[in-house]
PDB file of C-alpha atoms in Angstrom:
ATOM      1  CA  GLY A   1      93.875 122.625 121.031  1.00  0.00           C
ATOM      2  CA  ALA A   2      92.785 125.733 122.944  1.00  0.00           C
ATOM      3  CA  VAL A   3      91.905 124.089 126.216  1.00  0.00           C
ATOM      4  CA  VAL A   4      91.227 126.063 129.362  1.00  0.00           C
ATOM      5  CA  SER A   5      91.043 124.377 132.731  1.00  0.00           C
ATOM      6  CA  GLN A   6      89.661 125.598 136.029  1.00  0.00           C
ATOM      7  CA  HIS A   7      90.351 124.335 139.484  1.00  0.00           C
ATOM      8  CA  PRO A   8      88.548 123.455 141.613  1.00  0.00           C
ATOM      9  CA  SER A   9      85.407 122.460 139.741  1.00  0.00           C
ATOM     10  CA  ARG A  10      83.352 122.673 142.879  1.00  0.00           C
ATOM     11  CA  VAL A  11      83.996 124.155 146.298  1.00  0.00           C
ATOM     12  CA  ILE A  12      81.973 124.453 149.477  1.00  0.00           C
ATOM     13  CA  CYS A  13      83.239 126.772 152.161  1.00  0.00           C
ATOM     14  CA  LYS A  14      82.136 128.460 155.346  1.00  0.00           C
ATOM     15  CA  SER A  15      81.125 132.079 155.444  1.00  0.00           C
ATOM     16  CA  GLY A  16      84.091 134.355 156.098  1.00  0.00           C
ATOM     17  CA  THR A  17      86.714 132.183 154.444  1.00  0.00           C
ATOM     18  CA  SER A  18      88.554 132.985 151.232  1.00  0.00           C
ATOM     19  CA  VAL A  19      88.459 130.813 148.143  1.00  0.00           C
ATOM     20  CA  LYS A  20      90.945 130.793 145.290  1.00  0.00           C
ATOM     21  CA  ILE A  21      89.955 129.664 141.806  1.00  0.00           C
ATOM     22  CA  GLU A  22      92.594 128.960 139.168  1.00  0.00           C
ATOM     23  CA  CYS A  23      92.198 129.364 135.432  1.00  0.00           C
ATOM     24  CA  ARG A  24      94.853 127.891 133.159  1.00  0.00           C
ATOM     25  CA  SER A  25      95.327 127.903 129.415  1.00  0.00           C
ATOM     26  CA  LEU A  26      96.814 124.489 128.742  1.00  0.00           C
ATOM     27  CA  ASP A  27      98.147 124.697 125.220  1.00  0.00           C
ATOM     28  CA  PHE A  28      98.356 128.368 124.427  1.00  0.00           C
ATOM     29  CA  GLN A  29      99.444 131.618 125.972  1.00  0.00           C
ATOM     30  CA  ALA A  30      96.875 134.116 127.101  1.00  0.00           C
ATOM     31  CA  THR A  31      97.812 137.687 127.937  1.00  0.00           C
ATOM     32  CA  THR A  32      94.133 138.343 128.533  1.00  0.00           C
ATOM     33  CA  MET A  33      91.711 136.255 130.518  1.00  0.00           C
ATOM     34  CA  PHE A  34      88.195 137.064 131.602  1.00  0.00           C
ATOM     35  CA  TRP A  35      86.243 136.195 134.707  1.00  0.00           C
ATOM     36  CA  TYR A  36      82.486 135.768 134.552  1.00  0.00           C
ATOM     37  CA  ARG A  37      79.827 134.998 137.075  1.00  0.00           C
ATOM     38  CA  GLN A  38      76.607 133.199 136.283  1.00  0.00           C
ATOM     39  CA  PHE A  39      73.542 132.864 138.478  1.00  0.00           C
ATOM     40  CA  PRO A  40      71.061 130.060 137.859  1.00  0.00           C
ATOM     41  CA  LYS A  41      69.118 130.524 134.646  1.00  0.00           C
ATOM     42  CA  GLN A  42      70.856 133.809 133.945  1.00  0.00           C
ATOM     43  CA  SER A  43      73.470 134.887 131.451  1.00  0.00           C
ATOM     44  CA  LEU A  44      77.167 135.374 131.995  1.00  0.00           C
ATOM     45  CA  MET A  45      78.098 138.582 133.730  1.00  0.00           C
ATOM     46  CA  LEU A  46      81.588 139.864 133.043  1.00  0.00           C
ATOM     47  CA  MET A  47      83.316 140.624 136.321  1.00  0.00           C
ATOM     48  CA  ALA A  48      86.792 141.619 135.249  1.00  0.00           C
ATOM     49  CA  THR A  49      89.443 141.409 132.589  1.00  0.00           C
ATOM     50  CA  SER A  50      92.680 139.878 133.785  1.00  0.00           C
ATOM     51  CA  ASN A  51      95.828 141.225 132.153  1.00  0.00           C
ATOM     52  CA  GLU A  52      99.150 139.405 132.452  1.00  0.00           C
ATOM     53  CA  GLY A  53     101.664 141.468 134.329  1.00  0.00           C
ATOM     54  CA  SER A  54      99.327 144.306 135.196  1.00  0.00           C
ATOM     55  CA  LYS A  55      96.267 145.078 137.263  1.00  0.00           C
ATOM     56  CA  ALA A  56      92.925 143.627 136.353  1.00  0.00           C
ATOM     57  CA  THR A  57      90.192 145.824 134.939  1.00  0.00           C
ATOM     58  CA  TYR A  58      86.970 145.477 136.898  1.00  0.00           C
ATOM     59  CA  GLU A  59      83.474 146.042 135.589  1.00  0.00           C
ATOM     60  CA  GLN A  60      81.253 148.563 137.260  1.00  0.00           C
ATOM     61  CA  GLY A  61      79.772 147.271 140.469  1.00  0.00           C
ATOM     62  CA  VAL A  62      82.387 144.569 141.034  1.00  0.00           C
ATOM     63  CA  GLU A  63      84.428 145.114 144.197  1.00  0.00           C
ATOM     64  CA  LYS A  64      88.109 144.697 143.416  1.00  0.00           C
ATOM     65  CA  ASP A  65      88.998 144.154 147.071  1.00  0.00           C
ATOM     66  CA  LYS A  66      86.414 141.408 147.315  1.00  0.00           C
ATOM     67  CA  PHE A  67      87.380 139.620 144.106  1.00  0.00           C
ATOM     68  CA  LEU A  68      91.160 139.641 143.872  1.00  0.00           C
ATOM     69  CA  ILE A  69      92.612 138.765 140.493  1.00  0.00           C
ATOM     70  CA  ASN A  70      96.210 137.849 139.822  1.00  0.00           C
ATOM     71  CA  HIS A  71      97.506 137.074 136.343  1.00  0.00           C
ATOM     72  CA  ALA A  72     101.067 136.175 137.144  1.00  0.00           C
ATOM     73  CA  SER A  73     101.960 134.222 134.025  1.00  0.00           C
ATOM     74  CA  LEU A  74     100.858 133.819 130.437  1.00  0.00           C
ATOM     75  CA  THR A  75      98.947 130.675 131.286  1.00  0.00           C
ATOM     76  CA  LEU A  76      97.489 131.299 134.729  1.00  0.00           C
ATOM     77  CA  SER A  77      95.001 133.703 136.244  1.00  0.00           C
ATOM     78  CA  THR A  78      93.541 133.339 139.715  1.00  0.00           C
ATOM     79  CA  LEU A  79      90.390 134.753 141.243  1.00  0.00           C
ATOM     80  CA  THR A  80      90.226 134.902 145.023  1.00  0.00           C
ATOM     81  CA  VAL A  81      86.869 135.501 146.631  1.00  0.00           C
ATOM     82  CA  THR A  82      87.794 137.076 149.953  1.00  0.00           C
ATOM     83  CA  SER A  83      85.659 136.721 153.065  1.00  0.00           C
ATOM     84  CA  ALA A  84      83.052 134.810 151.118  1.00  0.00           C
ATOM     85  CA  HIS A  85      79.387 135.128 152.056  1.00  0.00           C
ATOM     86  CA  PRO A  86      76.356 133.098 150.967  1.00  0.00           C
ATOM     87  CA  GLU A  87      75.459 135.709 148.343  1.00  0.00           C
ATOM     88  CA  ASP A  88      78.793 134.975 146.644  1.00  0.00           C
ATOM     89  CA  SER A  89      77.562 131.484 145.874  1.00  0.00           C
ATOM     90  CA  SER A  90      77.525 131.229 142.116  1.00  0.00           C
ATOM     91  CA  PHE A  91      79.073 129.625 139.053  1.00  0.00           C
ATOM     92  CA  TYR A  92      82.356 131.297 138.145  1.00  0.00           C
ATOM     93  CA  ILE A  93      83.706 130.838 134.617  1.00  0.00           C
ATOM     94  CA  CYS A  94      86.942 132.048 133.145  1.00  0.00           C
ATOM     95  CA  SER A  95      87.839 132.432 129.499  1.00  0.00           C
ATOM     96  CA  ALA A  96      91.035 133.167 127.650  1.00  0.00           C
ATOM     97  CA  ARG A  97      92.075 134.578 124.326  1.00  0.00           C
ATOM     98  CA  ASP A  98      94.958 132.992 122.432  1.00  0.00           C
ATOM     99  CA  SER A  99      97.703 135.639 122.277  1.00  0.00           C
ATOM    100  CA  GLY A 100      99.359 133.860 119.384  1.00  0.00           C
ATOM    101  CA  ARG A 101      96.380 134.198 117.103  1.00  0.00           C
ATOM    102  CA  ASP A 102      94.790 137.236 115.586  1.00  0.00           C
ATOM    103  CA  GLU A 103      91.320 136.183 116.544  1.00  0.00           C
ATOM    104  CA  GLU A 104      88.790 137.155 119.114  1.00  0.00           C
ATOM    105  CA  THR A 105      87.465 133.764 120.071  1.00  0.00           C
ATOM    106  CA  GLN A 106      87.357 133.182 123.765  1.00  0.00           C
ATOM    107  CA  TYR A 107      87.942 129.702 125.068  1.00  0.00           C
ATOM    108  CA  PHE A 108      86.004 128.959 128.208  1.00  0.00           C
ATOM    109  CA  GLY A 109      86.994 126.927 131.192  1.00  0.00           C
ATOM    110  CA  PRO A 110      84.556 124.366 132.593  1.00  0.00           C
ATOM    111  CA  GLY A 111      83.561 126.648 135.457  1.00  0.00           C
ATOM    112  CA  THR A 112      83.748 126.496 139.235  1.00  0.00           C
ATOM    113  CA  ARG A 113      80.662 126.146 141.333  1.00  0.00           C
ATOM    114  CA  LEU A 114      81.053 127.938 144.652  1.00  0.00           C
ATOM    115  CA  LEU A 115      78.707 127.327 147.558  1.00  0.00           C
ATOM    116  CA  VAL A 116      79.184 129.421 150.676  1.00  0.00           C
ATOM    117  CA  LEU A 117      77.413 128.129 153.748  1.00  0.00           C
TER     118      LEU A 117
ATOM    119  CA  GLU B   1      74.681 152.012 128.512  1.00  0.00           C
ATOM    120  CA  ASP B   2      75.703 149.117 126.281  1.00  0.00           C
ATOM    121  CA  LYS B   3      73.027 146.479 125.975  1.00  0.00           C
ATOM    122  CA  VAL B   4      72.660 143.027 124.427  1.00  0.00           C
ATOM    123  CA  VAL B   5      69.178 141.500 124.346  1.00  0.00           C
ATOM    124  CA  GLN B   6      68.146 138.096 123.163  1.00  0.00           C
ATOM    125  CA  SER B   7      64.716 136.816 122.272  1.00  0.00           C
ATOM    126  CA  PRO B   8      62.821 134.761 122.965  1.00  0.00           C
ATOM    127  CA  LEU B   9      63.969 134.023 126.515  1.00  0.00           C
ATOM    128  CA  SER B  10      62.849 130.428 126.127  1.00  0.00           C
ATOM    129  CA  LEU B  11      61.502 128.227 123.415  1.00  0.00           C
ATOM    130  CA  VAL B  12      60.100 124.696 123.253  1.00  0.00           C
ATOM    131  CA  VAL B  13      59.918 122.941 119.892  1.00  0.00           C
ATOM    132  CA  HIS B  14      59.526 119.452 118.500  1.00  0.00           C
ATOM    133  CA  GLU B  15      62.310 117.538 116.836  1.00  0.00           C
ATOM    134  CA  GLY B  16      62.565 118.460 113.189  1.00  0.00           C
ATOM    135  CA  ASP B  17      61.334 122.016 113.651  1.00  0.00           C
ATOM    136  CA  THR B  18      63.369 125.015 112.530  1.00  0.00           C
ATOM    137  CA  VAL B  19      64.092 127.749 115.059  1.00  0.00           C
ATOM    138  CA  THR B  20      65.359 131.297 114.781  1.00  0.00           C
ATOM    139  CA  LEU B  21      66.995 132.956 117.749  1.00  0.00           C
ATOM    140  CA  ASN B  22      67.486 136.708 117.880  1.00  0.00           C
ATOM    141  CA  CYS B  23      70.165 138.908 119.353  1.00  0.00           C
ATOM    142  CA  SER B  24      69.906 142.685 119.232  1.00  0.00           C
ATOM    143  CA  TYR B  25      72.448 145.089 120.568  1.00  0.00           C
ATOM    144  CA  GLU B  26      72.931 148.721 121.383  1.00  0.00           C
ATOM    145  CA  VAL B  27      76.604 149.344 121.910  1.00  0.00           C
ATOM    146  CA  THR B  28      79.140 151.953 121.051  1.00  0.00           C
ATOM    147  CA  ASN B  29      82.180 150.897 119.037  1.00  0.00           C
ATOM    148  CA  PHE B  30      80.870 147.522 117.919  1.00  0.00           C
ATOM    149  CA  ARG B  31      83.584 145.118 116.800  1.00  0.00           C
ATOM    150  CA  SER B  32      82.106 141.620 116.615  1.00  0.00           C
ATOM    151  CA  LEU B  33      79.258 139.375 117.688  1.00  0.00           C
ATOM    152  CA  LEU B  34      79.734 135.824 118.845  1.00  0.00           C
ATOM    153  CA  TRP B  35      77.278 133.002 119.382  1.00  0.00           C
ATOM    154  CA  TYR B  36      77.797 130.320 122.028  1.00  0.00           C
ATOM    155  CA  LYS B  37      75.956 127.178 123.060  1.00  0.00           C
ATOM    156  CA  GLN B  38      75.832 126.438 126.762  1.00  0.00           C
ATOM    157  CA  GLU B  39      74.712 123.081 128.018  1.00  0.00           C
ATOM    158  CA  LYS B  40      75.473 122.123 131.582  1.00  0.00           C
ATOM    159  CA  LYS B  41      78.775 123.846 132.006  1.00  0.00           C
ATOM    160  CA  ALA B  42      80.808 126.410 130.136  1.00  0.00           C
ATOM    161  CA  PRO B  43      79.778 127.825 126.759  1.00  0.00           C
ATOM    162  CA  THR B  44      81.142 126.394 123.544  1.00  0.00           C
ATOM    163  CA  PHE B  45      81.883 128.637 120.591  1.00  0.00           C
ATOM    164  CA  LEU B  46      79.615 128.527 117.543  1.00  0.00           C
ATOM    165  CA  PHE B  47      80.193 131.555 115.315  1.00  0.00           C
ATOM    166  CA  MET B  48      81.887 134.913 115.146  1.00  0.00           C
ATOM    167  CA  LEU B  49      80.379 137.622 112.945  1.00  0.00           C
ATOM    168  CA  THR B  50      81.977 140.909 112.029  1.00  0.00           C
ATOM    169  CA  SER B  51      80.480 141.832 108.648  1.00  0.00           C
ATOM    170  CA  SER B  52      76.884 142.388 107.666  1.00  0.00           C
ATOM    171  CA  GLY B  53      75.116 140.046 105.320  1.00  0.00           C
ATOM    172  CA  ILE B  54      77.654 137.230 105.287  1.00  0.00           C
ATOM    173  CA  GLU B  55      76.109 134.010 106.475  1.00  0.00           C
ATOM    174  CA  LYS B  56      78.192 131.680 108.581  1.00  0.00           C
ATOM    175  CA  LYS B  57      77.170 128.044 108.426  1.00  0.00           C
ATOM    176  CA  SER B  58      78.045 124.914 110.332  1.00  0.00           C
ATOM    177  CA  GLY B  59      75.907 121.878 109.642  1.00  0.00           C
ATOM    178  CA  ARG B  60      72.336 122.649 110.628  1.00  0.00           C
ATOM    179  CA  LEU B  61      73.302 125.932 112.269  1.00  0.00           C
ATOM    180  CA  SER B  62      73.711 129.226 110.500  1.00  0.00           C
ATOM    181  CA  SER B  63      73.996 132.826 111.558  1.00  0.00           C
ATOM    182  CA  ILE B  64      73.982 136.257 110.003  1.00  0.00           C
ATOM    183  CA  LEU B  65      74.606 139.793 111.199  1.00  0.00           C
ATOM    184  CA  ASP B  66      72.853 143.041 110.267  1.00  0.00           C
ATOM    185  CA  LYS B  67      74.999 145.951 111.415  1.00  0.00           C
ATOM    186  CA  LYS B  68      72.530 148.517 110.125  1.00  0.00           C
ATOM    187  CA  GLU B  69      69.615 147.188 112.142  1.00  0.00           C
ATOM    188  CA  LEU B  70      71.923 146.039 114.955  1.00  0.00           C
ATOM    189  CA  PHE B  71      70.929 142.424 115.286  1.00  0.00           C
ATOM    190  CA  SER B  72      71.940 138.899 114.516  1.00  0.00           C
ATOM    191  CA  ILE B  73      69.972 135.692 114.110  1.00  0.00           C
ATOM    192  CA  LEU B  74      70.951 132.117 114.743  1.00  0.00           C
ATOM    193  CA  ASN B  75      69.027 129.512 112.768  1.00  0.00           C
ATOM    194  CA  ILE B  76      68.845 125.848 113.598  1.00  0.00           C
ATOM    195  CA  THR B  77      67.150 123.594 111.050  1.00  0.00           C
ATOM    196  CA  ALA B  78      65.847 120.061 111.626  1.00  0.00           C
ATOM    197  CA  THR B  79      66.323 120.424 115.370  1.00  0.00           C
ATOM    198  CA  GLN B  80      67.373 117.458 117.460  1.00  0.00           C
ATOM    199  CA  THR B  81      67.093 116.816 121.190  1.00  0.00           C
ATOM    200  CA  GLY B  82      70.844 117.410 121.426  1.00  0.00           C
ATOM    201  CA  ASP B  83      70.274 121.011 120.393  1.00  0.00           C
ATOM    202  CA  SER B  84      68.594 121.648 123.743  1.00  0.00           C
ATOM    203  CA  ALA B  85      70.748 124.249 125.466  1.00  0.00           C
ATOM    204  CA  VAL B  86      71.014 127.906 126.294  1.00  0.00           C
ATOM    205  CA  TYR B  87      72.252 129.931 123.344  1.00  0.00           C
ATOM    206  CA  LEU B  88      74.205 133.040 124.225  1.00  0.00           C
ATOM    207  CA  CYS B  89      75.290 135.905 122.069  1.00  0.00           C
ATOM    208  CA  ALA B  90      78.123 138.195 123.059  1.00  0.00           C
ATOM    209  CA  VAL B  91      79.238 141.513 121.624  1.00  0.00           C
ATOM    210  CA  GLY B  92      82.825 142.708 121.545  1.00  0.00           C
ATOM    211  CA  LEU B  93      83.771 146.360 121.417  1.00  0.00           C
ATOM    212  CA  ASN B  94      86.649 148.189 119.817  1.00  0.00           C
ATOM    213  CA  THR B  95      87.389 149.965 123.074  1.00  0.00           C
ATOM    214  CA  GLY B  96      88.700 146.910 124.857  1.00  0.00           C
ATOM    215  CA  ASN B  97      88.993 143.163 124.964  1.00  0.00           C
ATOM    216  CA  GLN B  98      85.747 142.589 126.813  1.00  0.00           C
ATOM    217  CA  PHE B  99      82.665 140.812 125.598  1.00  0.00           C
ATOM    218  CA  TYR B 100      79.183 141.498 126.944  1.00  0.00           C
ATOM    219  CA  PHE B 101      76.722 138.669 126.957  1.00  0.00           C
ATOM    220  CA  GLY B 102      73.041 138.761 126.211  1.00  0.00           C
ATOM    221  CA  THR B 103      70.343 137.287 128.369  1.00  0.00           C
ATOM    222  CA  GLY B 104      70.412 133.952 126.576  1.00  0.00           C
ATOM    223  CA  THR B 105      67.680 131.885 124.927  1.00  0.00           C
ATOM    224  CA  SER B 106      66.836 128.561 126.498  1.00  0.00           C
ATOM    225  CA  LEU B 107      65.908 126.078 123.770  1.00  0.00           C
ATOM    226  CA  THR B 108      64.218 122.787 124.572  1.00  0.00           C
ATOM    227  CA  VAL B 109      63.706 120.263 121.786  1.00  0.00           C
ATOM    228  CA  ILE B 110      61.252 117.527 122.623  1.00  0.00           C
ATOM    229  CA  PRO B 111      61.081 114.204 120.771  1.00  0.00           C
TER     230      PRO B 111
END
């Protein structure tokens, strides 16, 4: 159990386009999901906390108009990188907490590798 | 500013060696500390620690938390090449649902 999927797993796009990444909890409900960004050989950097039915909470330094987050259901959160530029190229990982359990464990998706040309 | 620091940044050992990875933190409203193993893709959960002095164990891996000195260690005994990965620790706070990750330790186990 506790599987999180991400789609797409890899995307290449031109500079100036927008890219949407989906994060789904497959066998549990998640009122809270998290979006992370990871540069090569670096740790995970929390970008924002996605809350079902309300606005996302962004970490300091993360532009909310650049990285749009929508958590429209208990099993789906989306991250849209708007007007992507080469510096947005990175590995984006989502995680989710199981709302039905009183535990803090985050279950991670497999990640999405974004390359902006 | 909340901070999570891991050491060493990287480590190369031979199969069979025992390694100790460190995670120290300076945060307000500490709630829990988690250890993850990251190979090529997303991290996989290892341990969650909330209380000092209670060792968590899973096979050759074990971990313990010291809330007075603000650190945790992850031990791996009789290392195998499959243990090669980046090990991440993350700290959760009482003030929200977020977790903040440390810098990671890259472990390489050579035959």
